[in-house]
Amino acid sequence: MLIRAFDPADTEPVVQLWHDCGLVRPWNDPRRDIHRKLSEQPELFLVGEVDATVVATAMVGFDGHRGWVYYLAVAPGHQGAGCGRALMDHAETLLLERGCPKVNLQVRAGNEPVMAFYRSLGYVEDQAVSMGKRLIPDLLP
Ligand SMILES: CC(C)(COP(=O)(O)OP(=O)(O)OC[C@H]1O[C@@H](n2cnc3c(N)ncnc32)[C@H](O)[C@@H]1OP(=O)(O)O)[C@@H](O)C(=O)NCCC(=O)NCCS
């Protein structure tokens, strides 16, 4: 798998991938999420391709204190082959290069398989409750 920065031409394949991976929620418009990311550290929006087809993504950011990873996705037909680990390794390398001391990520409560995946990469559950406040409503059409 070749890992590179997202290109706007990847938009529709990436949106399809996120649907295929069950990552799209009614309150998150994926195209608006992509548009926003292209204005903030777009070089940290990663895609993985095999035979010129996008099969994986990771939306990475460093806020000056912590690194964050969103939209980690590997196409169902490519899961279990090390693509997720490779993408996370790459993301961690890019964050380390920026001096980022810790990576955070969120997993939906009860998603045990994904928690098991992250544990195998060395991630542990923080003793913290994730809180959020919506600033821009983003309902899908
Ligand atoms: C989670 C996801 C990204 C994992 O990607 P992947 O390419 O299948 O994972 P990898 O093949 O790189 O696996 C890496 C390690 O995790 C382990 N792992 C993967 N899935 C696992 C599972 N369900 N249970 C236990 N371990 C698991 C693998 O055994 C492997 O360990 P190893 O390297 O020691 O052999 C992928 O399954 C996915 O896209 N899921 C749907 C979208 C999603 O839920 N994303 C996360 C949003 S928070």
Tab-separated table of C-alpha atoms and ligand atoms in Angstrom:
chain	number	residue	atom	x	y	z
A	1	MET	CA	0.000	0.000	0.000
A	2	LEU	CA	1.290	3.444	-0.972
A	3	ILE	CA	0.560	6.121	1.628
A	4	ARG	CA	0.255	9.709	0.404
A	5	ALA	CA	-1.560	12.944	1.179
A	6	PHE	CA	-5.215	13.242	0.157
A	7	ASP	CA	-5.891	14.909	-3.187
A	8	PRO	CA	-9.252	16.583	-3.923
A	9	ALA	CA	-9.734	14.040	-6.731
A	10	ASP	CA	-9.946	11.385	-3.982
A	11	THR	CA	-13.127	12.920	-2.539
A	12	GLU	CA	-15.767	10.568	-3.927
A	13	PRO	CA	-13.741	7.342	-3.450
A	14	VAL	CA	-12.987	8.413	0.125
A	15	VAL	CA	-16.644	9.210	0.884
A	16	GLN	CA	-17.599	5.796	-0.532
A	17	LEU	CA	-14.898	4.115	1.569
A	18	TRP	CA	-16.213	5.790	4.732
A	19	HIS	CA	-19.731	4.591	3.898
A	20	ASP	CA	-18.414	1.068	3.254
A	21	CYS	CA	-16.637	1.142	6.632
A	22	GLY	CA	-19.683	2.426	8.515
A	23	LEU	CA	-18.032	5.703	9.526
A	24	VAL	CA	-20.619	8.148	8.166
A	25	ARG	CA	-23.124	9.478	10.681
A	26	PRO	CA	-26.109	11.727	9.899
A	27	TRP	CA	-24.600	14.576	11.945
A	28	ASN	CA	-21.259	14.502	10.050
A	29	ASP	CA	-21.349	15.452	6.379
A	30	PRO	CA	-18.240	13.708	5.016
A	31	ARG	CA	-17.737	16.209	2.196
A	32	ARG	CA	-17.837	19.114	4.642
A	33	ASP	CA	-15.420	17.248	6.912
A	34	ILE	CA	-13.048	16.837	3.955
A	35	HIS	CA	-13.438	20.480	2.955
A	36	ARG	CA	-12.588	21.642	6.485
A	37	LYS	CA	-9.554	19.384	6.717
A	38	LEU	CA	-8.161	20.805	3.482
A	39	SER	CA	-7.858	24.177	5.256
A	40	GLU	CA	-5.992	22.782	8.301
A	41	GLN	CA	-2.862	20.620	7.948
A	42	PRO	CA	-4.036	19.012	4.693
A	43	GLU	CA	-0.704	17.198	4.472
A	44	LEU	CA	-1.824	15.133	7.478
A	45	PHE	CA	-4.921	13.826	5.705
A	46	LEU	CA	-3.588	10.467	4.540
A	47	VAL	CA	-4.845	7.980	2.008
A	48	GLY	CA	-3.512	4.530	1.245
A	49	GLU	CA	-3.787	3.213	-2.287
A	50	VAL	CA	-3.287	-0.170	-3.876
A	51	ASP	CA	-3.145	-0.415	-7.665
A	52	ALA	CA	-4.165	3.265	-7.910
A	53	THR	CA	-7.333	2.626	-5.857
A	54	VAL	CA	-7.925	4.309	-2.500
A	55	VAL	CA	-8.305	1.557	0.100
A	56	ALA	CA	-7.551	3.379	3.363
A	57	THR	CA	-7.650	6.776	5.063
A	58	ALA	CA	-6.555	8.497	8.252
A	59	MET	CA	-7.377	12.116	9.066
A	60	VAL	CA	-4.567	13.254	11.343
A	61	GLY	CA	-3.965	16.555	13.133
A	62	PHE	CA	-1.643	18.114	15.722
A	63	ASP	CA	-3.260	20.856	17.806
A	64	GLY	CA	0.002	21.916	19.471
A	65	HIS	CA	-0.595	19.698	22.499
A	66	ARG	CA	-1.951	16.373	21.268
A	67	GLY	CA	-2.209	14.565	17.993
A	68	TRP	CA	-5.586	13.280	16.882
A	69	VAL	CA	-6.625	10.604	14.407
A	70	TYR	CA	-10.068	10.487	12.846
A	71	TYR	CA	-11.606	8.527	9.987
A	72	LEU	CA	-9.191	5.603	10.158
A	73	ALA	CA	-10.680	3.295	7.569
A	74	VAL	CA	-9.523	0.284	5.594
A	75	ALA	CA	-11.729	-1.060	2.796
A	76	PRO	CA	-13.465	-4.275	3.926
A	77	GLY	CA	-11.676	-6.298	1.222
A	78	HIS	CA	-8.274	-5.142	2.481
A	79	GLN	CA	-8.802	-5.456	6.240
A	80	GLY	CA	-6.602	-7.817	8.228
A	81	ALA	CA	-3.608	-7.325	5.930
A	82	GLY	CA	-1.696	-4.747	7.957
A	83	CYS	CA	-3.007	-1.616	6.199
A	84	GLY	CA	-4.481	-0.124	9.385
A	85	ARG	CA	-1.263	-0.675	11.312
A	86	ALA	CA	0.818	0.795	8.439
A	87	LEU	CA	-1.359	3.901	8.278
A	88	MET	CA	-1.207	4.424	12.055
A	89	ASP	CA	2.589	3.939	12.014
A	90	HIS	CA	2.838	6.579	9.305
A	91	ALA	CA	0.552	8.946	11.193
A	92	GLU	CA	2.625	8.537	14.380
A	93	THR	CA	5.845	9.214	12.448
A	94	LEU	CA	4.441	12.453	11.000
A	95	LEU	CA	3.218	13.547	14.447
A	96	LEU	CA	6.567	12.735	16.075
A	97	GLU	CA	8.328	14.802	13.401
A	98	ARG	CA	6.226	17.744	14.611
A	99	GLY	CA	7.169	17.120	18.246
A	100	CYS	CA	3.752	15.763	19.182
A	101	PRO	CA	4.082	13.926	22.532
A	102	LYS	CA	0.829	11.905	22.545
A	103	VAL	CA	-1.833	10.669	20.159
A	104	ASN	CA	-5.509	10.643	21.098
A	105	LEU	CA	-8.376	9.045	19.271
A	106	GLN	CA	-11.995	8.233	19.900
A	107	VAL	CA	-13.728	4.901	19.466
A	108	ARG	CA	-17.476	4.623	19.730
A	109	ALA	CA	-18.466	3.042	23.043
A	110	GLY	CA	-18.858	-0.708	22.721
A	111	ASN	CA	-16.844	-1.085	19.500
A	112	GLU	CA	-14.708	-3.894	20.919
A	113	PRO	CA	-13.078	-5.077	17.653
A	114	VAL	CA	-11.696	-1.607	16.960
A	115	MET	CA	-10.519	-1.255	20.570
A	116	ALA	CA	-8.735	-4.601	20.195
A	117	PHE	CA	-7.074	-3.308	17.026
A	118	TYR	CA	-5.808	-0.178	18.794
A	119	ARG	CA	-4.647	-2.168	21.828
A	120	SER	CA	-2.528	-4.339	19.543
A	121	LEU	CA	-0.870	-1.105	18.372
A	122	GLY	CA	-0.028	-0.096	21.953
A	123	TYR	CA	-2.968	2.224	22.679
A	124	VAL	CA	-4.541	2.160	26.144
A	125	GLU	CA	-7.806	3.564	27.447
A	126	ASP	CA	-7.376	6.945	29.098
A	127	GLN	CA	-9.225	7.568	32.350
A	128	ALA	CA	-11.132	10.444	30.789
A	129	VAL	CA	-14.620	11.046	29.499
A	130	SER	CA	-14.804	12.527	26.046
A	131	MET	CA	-17.055	15.588	25.925
A	132	GLY	CA	-18.038	17.682	22.938
A	133	LYS	CA	-20.165	20.624	21.888
A	134	ARG	CA	-21.417	21.058	18.370
A	135	LEU	CA	-20.648	24.530	16.968
A	136	ILE	CA	-21.837	24.087	13.379
A	137	PRO	CA	-24.826	21.842	12.640
A	138	ASP	CA	-23.898	19.562	9.793
A	139	LEU	CA	-26.948	17.576	8.815
A	140	LEU	CA	-26.646	15.525	5.666
A	141	PRO	CA	-29.005	16.553	2.861
B	1	LIG	C1	-10.092	-0.904	12.443
B	1	LIG	C2	-9.418	-1.037	11.082
B	1	LIG	C3	-8.921	0.317	10.625
B	1	LIG	C4	-8.241	-2.025	11.219
B	1	LIG	O1	-7.516	-2.031	10.000
B	1	LIG	P1	-6.873	-3.383	9.442
B	1	LIG	O2	-6.069	-3.040	8.238
B	1	LIG	O3	-7.929	-4.409	9.290
B	1	LIG	O4	-5.928	-3.837	10.651
B	1	LIG	P2	-4.484	-4.512	10.531
B	1	LIG	O5	-4.563	-5.650	9.554
B	1	LIG	O6	-3.446	-3.482	10.275
B	1	LIG	O7	-4.306	-5.083	11.995
B	1	LIG	C5	-3.293	-4.599	12.863
B	1	LIG	C6	-3.305	-5.407	14.105
B	1	LIG	O8	-4.563	-5.283	14.767
B	1	LIG	C7	-5.111	-6.560	15.014
B	1	LIG	N1	-6.541	-6.515	14.811
B	1	LIG	C8	-7.203	-6.007	13.757
B	1	LIG	N2	-8.533	-6.167	13.920
B	1	LIG	C9	-8.677	-6.815	15.107
B	1	LIG	C10	-9.792	-7.289	15.825
B	1	LIG	N3	-11.033	-7.160	15.356
B	1	LIG	N4	-9.577	-7.899	16.998
B	1	LIG	C11	-8.333	-8.076	17.476
B	1	LIG	N5	-7.230	-7.645	16.840
B	1	LIG	C12	-7.415	-7.032	15.668
B	1	LIG	C13	-4.491	-7.466	13.974
B	1	LIG	O9	-4.465	-8.788	14.443
B	1	LIG	C14	-3.114	-6.887	13.824
B	1	LIG	O10	-2.229	-7.362	14.807
B	1	LIG	P3	-0.771	-7.893	14.385
B	1	LIG	O11	-0.161	-6.821	13.508
B	1	LIG	O12	-0.089	-8.060	15.689
B	1	LIG	O13	-1.029	-9.157	13.630
B	1	LIG	C15	-10.397	-1.629	10.039
B	1	LIG	O14	-10.907	-2.833	10.524
B	1	LIG	C16	-11.544	-0.719	9.677
B	1	LIG	O15	-11.426	0.112	8.781
B	1	LIG	N6	-12.693	-0.880	10.351
B	1	LIG	C17	-13.896	-0.123	10.016
B	1	LIG	C18	-13.754	1.364	10.292
B	1	LIG	C19	-13.504	1.662	11.752
B	1	LIG	O16	-14.205	1.189	12.626
B	1	LIG	N7	-12.469	2.488	11.971
B	1	LIG	C20	-12.071	2.916	13.295
B	1	LIG	C21	-12.733	4.200	13.654
B	1	LIG	S1	-12.313	4.653	15.331
